[in-house]
PDB file of C-alpha atoms in Angstrom:
ATOM      1  CA  UNK W   1     119.071  66.077 129.900  1.00 54.00           C
ATOM      2  CA  UNK W   2     119.689  63.752 132.890  1.00 61.00           C
ATOM      3  CA  UNK W   3     118.015  60.581 134.246  1.00 66.00           C
ATOM      4  CA  UNK W   4     117.370  62.446 137.525  1.00 60.00           C
ATOM      5  CA  UNK W   5     115.391  65.113 135.663  1.00 61.00           C
ATOM      6  CA  UNK W   6     113.331  62.355 134.051  1.00 65.00           C
ATOM      7  CA  UNK W   7     112.449  61.026 137.508  1.00 62.00           C
ATOM      8  CA  UNK W   8     111.465  64.512 138.703  1.00 61.00           C
ATOM      9  CA  UNK W   9     109.235  64.961 135.646  1.00 63.00           C
ATOM     10  CA  UNK W  10     107.624  61.561 136.258  1.00 63.00           C
ATOM     11  CA  UNK W  11     106.563  62.736 139.734  1.00 59.00           C
ATOM     12  CA  UNK W  12     105.376  66.111 138.491  1.00 60.00           C
ATOM     13  CA  UNK W  13     108.185  68.079 140.147  1.00 60.00           C
ATOM     14  CA  UNK W  14     109.544  69.326 136.828  1.00 55.00           C
ATOM     15  CA  UNK W  15     107.332  70.189 133.818  1.00 63.00           C
ATOM     16  CA  UNK W  16     107.353  67.796 130.912  1.00 59.00           C
ATOM     17  CA  UNK W  17     110.046  68.537 128.407  1.00 57.00           C
ATOM     18  CA  UNK W  18     108.791  70.018 125.170  1.00 56.00           C
ATOM     19  CA  UNK W  19     110.556  68.573 122.196  1.00 59.00           C
ATOM     20  CA  UNK W  20     111.089  70.970 119.288  1.00 53.00           C
ATOM     21  CA  UNK W  21     111.295  69.170 115.984  1.00 58.00           C
ATOM     22  CA  UNK W  22     112.680  70.293 112.656  1.00 57.00           C
ATOM     23  CA  UNK W  23     109.088  70.693 111.459  1.00 60.00           C
ATOM     24  CA  UNK W  24     108.379  73.095 114.340  1.00 57.00           C
ATOM     25  CA  UNK W  25     111.371  75.219 113.376  1.00 55.00           C
ATOM     26  CA  UNK W  26     110.311  75.204 109.728  1.00 54.00           C
ATOM     27  CA  UNK W  27     106.704  76.158 110.526  1.00 63.00           C
ATOM     28  CA  UNK W  28     107.865  79.021 112.745  1.00 64.00           C
ATOM     29  CA  UNK W  29     110.156  80.337 110.020  1.00 62.00           C
ATOM     30  CA  UNK W  30     107.372  80.155 107.419  1.00 60.00           C
ATOM     31  CA  UNK W  31     104.935  82.014 109.706  1.00 67.00           C
ATOM     32  CA  UNK W  32     107.498  84.752 110.351  1.00 60.00           C
ATOM     33  CA  UNK W  33     108.145  85.123 106.611  1.00 62.00           C
ATOM     34  CA  UNK W  34     104.409  85.423 105.957  1.00 65.00           C
ATOM     35  CA  UNK W  35     104.055  88.144 108.587  1.00 70.00           C
ATOM     36  CA  UNK W  36     106.937  90.120 107.066  1.00 67.00           C
ATOM     37  CA  UNK W  37     105.487  89.736 103.575  1.00 64.00           C
ATOM     38  CA  UNK W  38     102.079  90.851 104.844  1.00 68.00           C
ATOM     39  CA  UNK W  39     103.578  94.027 106.338  1.00 69.00           C
ATOM     40  CA  UNK W  40     105.405  94.753 103.071  1.00 67.00           C
ATOM     41  CA  UNK W  41     102.262  94.312 100.950  1.00 67.00           C
ATOM     42  CA  UNK W  42     100.152  96.516 103.212  1.00 70.00           C
ATOM     43  CA  UNK W  43     102.377  99.505 102.401  1.00 67.00           C
ATOM     44  CA  UNK W  44     102.124  99.062  98.624  1.00 69.00           C
ATOM     45  CA  UNK W  45      99.809 101.027  96.345  1.00 71.00           C
ATOM     46  CA  UNK W  46      97.925  99.515  93.390  1.00 67.00           C
ATOM     47  CA  UNK W  47     100.686 100.220  90.866  1.00 71.00           C
ATOM     48  CA  UNK W  48     103.289  98.519  93.048  1.00 70.00           C
ATOM     49  CA  UNK W  49     100.993  95.533  93.557  1.00 64.00           C
ATOM     50  CA  UNK W  50     100.475  95.303  89.787  1.00 68.00           C
ATOM     51  CA  UNK W  51     104.253  95.270  89.207  1.00 67.00           C
ATOM     52  CA  UNK W  52     104.708  92.591  91.836  1.00 63.00           C
ATOM     53  CA  UNK W  53     101.856  90.578  90.324  1.00 59.00           C
ATOM     54  CA  UNK W  54     103.706  90.551  86.986  1.00 55.00           C
ATOM     55  CA  UNK W  55     106.647  88.930  88.727  1.00 54.00           C
ATOM     56  CA  UNK W  56     104.812  86.594  91.071  1.00 53.00           C
ATOM     57  CA  UNK W  57     101.440  84.982  90.492  1.00 52.00           C
ATOM     58  CA  UNK W  58     100.546  84.778  94.173  1.00 63.00           C
ATOM     59  CA  UNK W  59      97.079  84.459  95.651  1.00 65.00           C
ATOM     60  CA  UNK W  60      98.143  86.669  98.567  1.00 62.00           C
ATOM     61  CA  UNK W  61      98.971  89.522  96.181  1.00 62.00           C
ATOM     62  CA  UNK W  62      95.589  89.154  94.519  1.00 69.00           C
ATOM     63  CA  UNK W  63      93.861  89.357  97.898  1.00 69.00           C
ATOM     64  CA  UNK W  64      95.710  92.515  98.871  1.00 65.00           C
ATOM     65  CA  UNK W  65      94.989  94.066  95.486  1.00 66.00           C
ATOM     66  CA  UNK W  66      91.261  93.375  95.853  1.00 70.00           C
ATOM     67  CA  UNK W  67      91.322  94.722  99.409  1.00 69.00           C
ATOM     68  CA  UNK W  68      93.056  97.924  98.292  1.00 65.00           C
ATOM     69  CA  UNK W  69      90.591  98.413  95.416  1.00 68.00           C
ATOM     70  CA  UNK W  70      87.688  97.947  97.839  1.00 63.00           C
ATOM     71  CA  UNK W  71      89.179 100.573 100.164  1.00 59.00           C
ATOM     72  CA  UNK W  72      89.575 103.038  97.289  1.00 58.00           C
ATOM     73  CA  UNK W  73      86.017 102.419  96.085  1.00 58.00           C
ATOM     74  CA  UNK W  74      84.681 102.927  99.618  1.00 59.00           C
ATOM     75  CA  UNK W  75      86.449 106.281  99.805  1.00 60.00           C
ATOM     76  CA  UNK W  76      85.104 107.311  96.394  1.00 58.00           C
ATOM     77  CA  UNK W  77      81.569 106.380  97.489  1.00 56.00           C
ATOM     78  CA  UNK W  78      81.978 108.419 100.653  1.00 63.00           C
ATOM     79  CA  UNK W  79      83.432 111.505  98.968  1.00 66.00           C
ATOM     80  CA  UNK W  80      80.408 112.207  96.794  1.00 80.00           C
ATOM     81  CA  UNK W  81      80.001 115.970  97.210  1.00 92.00           C
ATOM     82  CA  UNK W  82      82.738 118.536  96.535  1.00 92.00           C
ATOM     83  CA  UNK W  83      80.990 121.878  95.958  1.00 95.00           C
ATOM     84  CA  UNK W  84      78.939 124.507  97.747  1.00 97.00           C
ATOM     85  CA  UNK W  85      75.370 124.162  96.437  1.00 96.00           C
ATOM     86  CA  UNK W  86      72.485 126.576  96.840  1.00 97.00           C
ATOM     87  CA  UNK W  87      69.148 125.186  97.984  1.00 97.00           C
ATOM     88  CA  UNK W  88      65.699 126.712  98.437  1.00 95.00           C
ATOM     89  CA  UNK W  89      63.001 126.425 101.082  1.00 94.00           C
ATOM     90  CA  UNK W  90      61.134 123.459  99.494  1.00 94.00           C
ATOM     91  CA  UNK W  91      64.405 121.486  99.344  1.00 92.00           C
ATOM     92  CA  UNK W  92      65.411 122.009 102.960  1.00 94.00           C
ATOM     93  CA  UNK W  93      63.820 118.924 104.489  1.00 93.00           C
ATOM     94  CA  UNK W  94      65.142 116.473 101.895  1.00 93.00           C
ATOM     95  CA  UNK W  95      68.492 118.166 101.237  1.00 94.00           C
ATOM     96  CA  UNK W  96      69.343 118.880 104.864  1.00 95.00           C
ATOM     97  CA  UNK W  97      67.199 117.357 107.615  1.00 92.00           C
ATOM     98  CA  UNK W  98      66.702 113.926 106.051  1.00 94.00           C
ATOM     99  CA  UNK W  99      70.050 113.832 104.262  1.00 93.00           C
ATOM    100  CA  UNK W 100      71.863 114.475 107.554  1.00 94.00           C
ATOM    101  CA  UNK W 101      70.905 110.999 108.750  1.00 93.00           C
ATOM    102  CA  UNK W 102      73.668 109.607 106.536  1.00 91.00           C
ATOM    103  CA  UNK W 103      76.004 112.584 106.068  1.00 94.00           C
ATOM    104  CA  UNK W 104      77.269 115.671 107.791  1.00 96.00           C
ATOM    105  CA  UNK W 105      75.616 118.802 106.355  1.00 97.00           C
ATOM    106  CA  UNK W 106      76.873 122.372 106.726  1.00 98.00           C
ATOM    107  CA  UNK W 107      74.272 125.017 105.807  1.00 98.00           C
ATOM    108  CA  UNK W 108      75.028 128.719 105.400  1.00 98.00           C
ATOM    109  CA  UNK W 109      72.155 131.193 105.907  1.00 98.00           C
ATOM    110  CA  UNK W 110      73.187 134.238 103.891  1.00 98.00           C
ATOM    111  CA  UNK W 111      72.358 137.394 101.979  1.00 97.00           C
ATOM    112  CA  UNK W 112      74.468 138.521  99.030  1.00 95.00           C
ATOM    113  CA  UNK W 113      74.377 142.137 100.234  1.00 96.00           C
ATOM    114  CA  UNK W 114      76.328 141.337 103.404  1.00 97.00           C
ATOM    115  CA  UNK W 115      80.159 141.268 102.972  1.00 97.00           C
ATOM    116  CA  UNK W 116      80.667 138.714 105.745  1.00 98.00           C
ATOM    117  CA  UNK W 117      78.304 136.334 103.931  1.00 98.00           C
ATOM    118  CA  UNK W 118      80.342 136.661 100.744  1.00 98.00           C
ATOM    119  CA  UNK W 119      83.477 135.887 102.742  1.00 98.00           C
ATOM    120  CA  UNK W 120      81.828 132.862 104.321  1.00 98.00           C
ATOM    121  CA  UNK W 121      80.695 131.555 100.924  1.00 98.00           C
ATOM    122  CA  UNK W 122      84.234 131.915  99.633  1.00 97.00           C
ATOM    123  CA  UNK W 123      85.648 129.880 102.518  1.00 97.00           C
ATOM    124  CA  UNK W 124      82.926 127.216 102.333  1.00 98.00           C
ATOM    125  CA  UNK W 125      83.393 126.761  98.578  1.00 97.00           C
ATOM    126  CA  UNK W 126      87.043 125.858  99.194  1.00 96.00           C
ATOM    127  CA  UNK W 127      86.272 123.649 102.187  1.00 97.00           C
ATOM    128  CA  UNK W 128      83.673 121.791 100.112  1.00 96.00           C
ATOM    129  CA  UNK W 129      86.436 120.836  97.673  1.00 95.00           C
ATOM    130  CA  UNK W 130      88.692 119.667 100.477  1.00 95.00           C
ATOM    131  CA  UNK W 131      86.119 117.706 102.495  1.00 95.00           C
ATOM    132  CA  UNK W 132      84.029 115.890  99.914  1.00 94.00           C
ATOM    133  CA  UNK W 133      82.339 113.527 102.343  1.00 93.00           C
ATOM    134  CA  UNK W 134      80.589 116.531 103.953  1.00 96.00           C
ATOM    135  CA  UNK W 135      77.769 118.325 102.162  1.00 97.00           C
ATOM    136  CA  UNK W 136      78.079 122.112 102.040  1.00 98.00           C
ATOM    137  CA  UNK W 137      74.967 124.107 101.171  1.00 97.00           C
ATOM    138  CA  UNK W 138      73.773 127.705 101.305  1.00 98.00           C
ATOM    139  CA  UNK W 139      70.273 129.169 101.464  1.00 97.00           C
ATOM    140  CA  UNK W 140      68.965 132.727 101.536  1.00 97.00           C
ATOM    141  CA  UNK W 141      68.298 133.404 105.195  1.00 97.00           C
ATOM    142  CA  UNK W 142      64.613 134.432 104.973  1.00 96.00           C
ATOM    143  CA  UNK W 143      63.835 131.345 102.894  1.00 95.00           C
ATOM    144  CA  UNK W 144      65.154 129.160 105.678  1.00 93.00           C
ATOM    145  CA  UNK W 145      63.685 131.127 108.603  1.00 94.00           C
ATOM    146  CA  UNK W 146      61.075 133.762 107.769  1.00 93.00           C
ATOM    147  CA  UNK W 147      61.949 137.224 109.099  1.00 94.00           C
ATOM    148  CA  UNK W 148      65.379 136.046 110.194  1.00 96.00           C
ATOM    149  CA  UNK W 149      67.323 139.221 111.120  1.00 97.00           C
ATOM    150  CA  UNK W 150      70.221 140.304 108.928  1.00 97.00           C
ATOM    151  CA  UNK W 151      72.056 141.227 112.124  1.00 97.00           C
ATOM    152  CA  UNK W 152      72.582 137.489 112.752  1.00 97.00           C
ATOM    153  CA  UNK W 153      74.250 136.824 109.408  1.00 98.00           C
ATOM    154  CA  UNK W 154      76.205 134.945 108.387  1.00 98.00           C
ATOM    155  CA  UNK W 155      74.819 131.921 110.232  1.00 98.00           C
ATOM    156  CA  UNK W 156      76.095 128.350 109.952  1.00 97.00           C
ATOM    157  CA  UNK W 157      73.906 125.399 110.870  1.00 97.00           C
ATOM    158  CA  UNK W 158      75.657 122.050 111.192  1.00 98.00           C
ATOM    159  CA  UNK W 159      73.626 118.829 110.976  1.00 97.00           C
ATOM    160  CA  UNK W 160      74.623 115.239 111.636  1.00 95.00           C
ATOM    161  CA  UNK W 161      72.770 112.017 112.491  1.00 91.00           C
ATOM    162  CA  UNK W 162      69.463 113.662 111.637  1.00 91.00           C
ATOM    163  CA  UNK W 163      69.755 116.549 114.081  1.00 94.00           C
ATOM    164  CA  UNK W 164      71.407 119.947 114.497  1.00 95.00           C
ATOM    165  CA  UNK W 165      74.866 119.530 116.024  1.00 96.00           C
ATOM    166  CA  UNK W 166      76.125 123.086 115.991  1.00 96.00           C
ATOM    167  CA  UNK W 167      75.360 126.656 115.030  1.00 96.00           C
ATOM    168  CA  UNK W 168      77.557 129.677 114.455  1.00 97.00           C
ATOM    169  CA  UNK W 169      75.919 133.115 114.415  1.00 97.00           C
ATOM    170  CA  UNK W 170      77.969 135.979 112.941  1.00 97.00           C
ATOM    171  CA  UNK W 171      81.741 136.041 112.613  1.00 97.00           C
ATOM    172  CA  UNK W 172      82.499 138.095 115.720  1.00 96.00           C
ATOM    173  CA  UNK W 173      84.204 135.069 117.254  1.00 94.00           C
ATOM    174  CA  UNK W 174      86.831 135.084 114.500  1.00 96.00           C
ATOM    175  CA  UNK W 175      87.216 138.813 113.968  1.00 95.00           C
ATOM    176  CA  UNK W 176      84.491 139.587 111.416  1.00 97.00           C
ATOM    177  CA  UNK W 177      85.963 140.249 107.987  1.00 97.00           C
ATOM    178  CA  UNK W 178      89.344 139.005 109.243  1.00 97.00           C
ATOM    179  CA  UNK W 179      87.925 135.487 109.504  1.00 97.00           C
ATOM    180  CA  UNK W 180      90.097 132.935 107.702  1.00 97.00           C
ATOM    181  CA  UNK W 181      89.196 129.629 106.098  1.00 96.00           C
ATOM    182  CA  UNK W 182      91.276 127.957 108.765  1.00 96.00           C
ATOM    183  CA  UNK W 183      88.995 129.388 111.479  1.00 97.00           C
ATOM    184  CA  UNK W 184      85.883 127.863 109.916  1.00 98.00           C
ATOM    185  CA  UNK W 185      87.718 124.604 109.247  1.00 97.00           C
ATOM    186  CA  UNK W 186      88.799 124.268 112.892  1.00 97.00           C
ATOM    187  CA  UNK W 187      85.269 125.056 114.059  1.00 98.00           C
ATOM    188  CA  UNK W 188      83.865 122.258 111.877  1.00 98.00           C
ATOM    189  CA  UNK W 189      86.598 119.852 113.008  1.00 97.00           C
ATOM    190  CA  UNK W 190      85.729 120.466 116.646  1.00 96.00           C
ATOM    191  CA  UNK W 191      82.106 119.524 115.964  1.00 96.00           C
ATOM    192  CA  UNK W 192      83.128 116.480 113.932  1.00 96.00           C
ATOM    193  CA  UNK W 193      81.526 117.715 110.714  1.00 97.00           C
ATOM    194  CA  UNK W 194      84.692 117.223 108.644  1.00 96.00           C
ATOM    195  CA  UNK W 195      87.098 114.293 108.676  1.00 93.00           C
ATOM    196  CA  UNK W 196      90.773 115.417 108.709  1.00 94.00           C
ATOM    197  CA  UNK W 197      91.877 112.028 107.340  1.00 90.00           C
ATOM    198  CA  UNK W 198      89.926 112.736 104.119  1.00 89.00           C
ATOM    199  CA  UNK W 199      91.166 116.310 103.656  1.00 93.00           C
ATOM    200  CA  UNK W 200      92.311 117.106 100.126  1.00 90.00           C
ATOM    201  CA  UNK W 201      95.003 119.675  99.461  1.00 89.00           C
ATOM    202  CA  UNK W 202      94.340 122.575  97.111  1.00 85.00           C
ATOM    203  CA  UNK W 203      96.941 124.360  94.957  1.00 81.00           C
ATOM    204  CA  UNK W 204      98.487 127.096  97.067  1.00 71.00           C
ATOM    205  CA  UNK W 205      96.463 126.083 100.106  1.00 67.00           C
ATOM    206  CA  UNK W 206      97.734 127.915 103.152  1.00 56.00           C
ATOM    207  CA  UNK W 207      99.889 130.419 101.259  1.00 48.00           C
ATOM    208  CA  UNK W 208      97.445 133.255 101.812  1.00 47.00           C
ATOM    209  CA  UNK W 209      96.511 132.236 105.362  1.00 49.00           C
ATOM    210  CA  UNK W 210      97.792 134.601 108.036  1.00 44.00           C
ATOM    211  CA  UNK W 211      98.534 133.223 111.470  1.00 42.00           C
ATOM    212  CA  UNK W 212      97.538 136.438 113.251  1.00 42.00           C
ATOM    213  CA  UNK W 213      94.911 135.958 115.950  1.00 42.00           C
ATOM    214  CA  UNK W 214      92.598 138.545 117.451  1.00 42.00           C
ATOM    215  CA  UNK W 215      92.101 137.393 121.028  1.00 41.00           C
ATOM    216  CA  UNK W 216      90.033 140.402 121.835  1.00 38.00           C
ATOM    217  CA  UNK W 217      87.406 139.382 119.309  1.00 38.00           C
ATOM    218  CA  UNK W 218      86.878 135.853 120.614  1.00 40.00           C
ATOM    219  CA  UNK W 219      83.343 136.400 121.837  1.00 37.00           C
ATOM    220  CA  UNK W 220      80.758 133.902 120.582  1.00 41.00           C
ATOM    221  CA  UNK W 221      77.145 134.706 119.778  1.00 43.00           C
ATOM    222  CA  UNK W 222      74.447 132.076 120.262  1.00 42.00           C
ATOM    223  CA  UNK W 223      70.919 132.244 118.930  1.00 48.00           C
ATOM    224  CA  UNK W 224      68.533 129.366 119.596  1.00 49.00           C
ATOM    225  CA  UNK W 225      67.435 128.156 116.156  1.00 55.00           C
ATOM    226  CA  UNK W 226      66.421 124.589 116.943  1.00 50.00           C
ATOM    227  CA  UNK W 227      62.724 125.269 117.417  1.00 44.00           C
ATOM    228  CA  UNK W 228      62.498 127.187 114.141  1.00 50.00           C
ATOM    229  CA  UNK W 229      63.761 124.406 111.865  1.00 57.00           C
TER     230      UNK W 229
END
């Protein structure tokens, strides 16, 4: 640097020169190394963290291990369902209406004598295993809504945040008995009733799913149920 530049700085024409010391260089290098180590630890699972902990007794590793365990426990607490359960009329308020304040609830109004209801129960039983943070339930239709017509079965009622968020009446929209599990899954995804990030795979899942679509059958049926429940 020159004496002239010093004069210009003294009069505010040039900015003051910033002196970088050896300590500054060292601190920058240490911070960069910490950031790289942090990125590496974030991608490790518990077993890998345990192996690393055997080699290095580092407080940072302990913190990441505790954080990862907390994340796993939070997921376990959230995924507390996992099966299609049958409920009765006296249970409806507690098992569905009130419970939906904290969880998504999918309720199937059915009759065993109707083939489409059996198909729906089959699909929901599998979806319940895949989306364990969502509660899947079924109830005989006339127990839920007295004199509910069989012509409207199967019927899905979807609850969330303490209120009904969606309803599906009959399977005409998906081709009746040609309805696939994937169709019901996509319907629930669109509503927000299932979380794709928490989806569990099942053995052979997707092998039996056909990709054929029936565009001519895509006609929805809507029946106002809100005032009855």
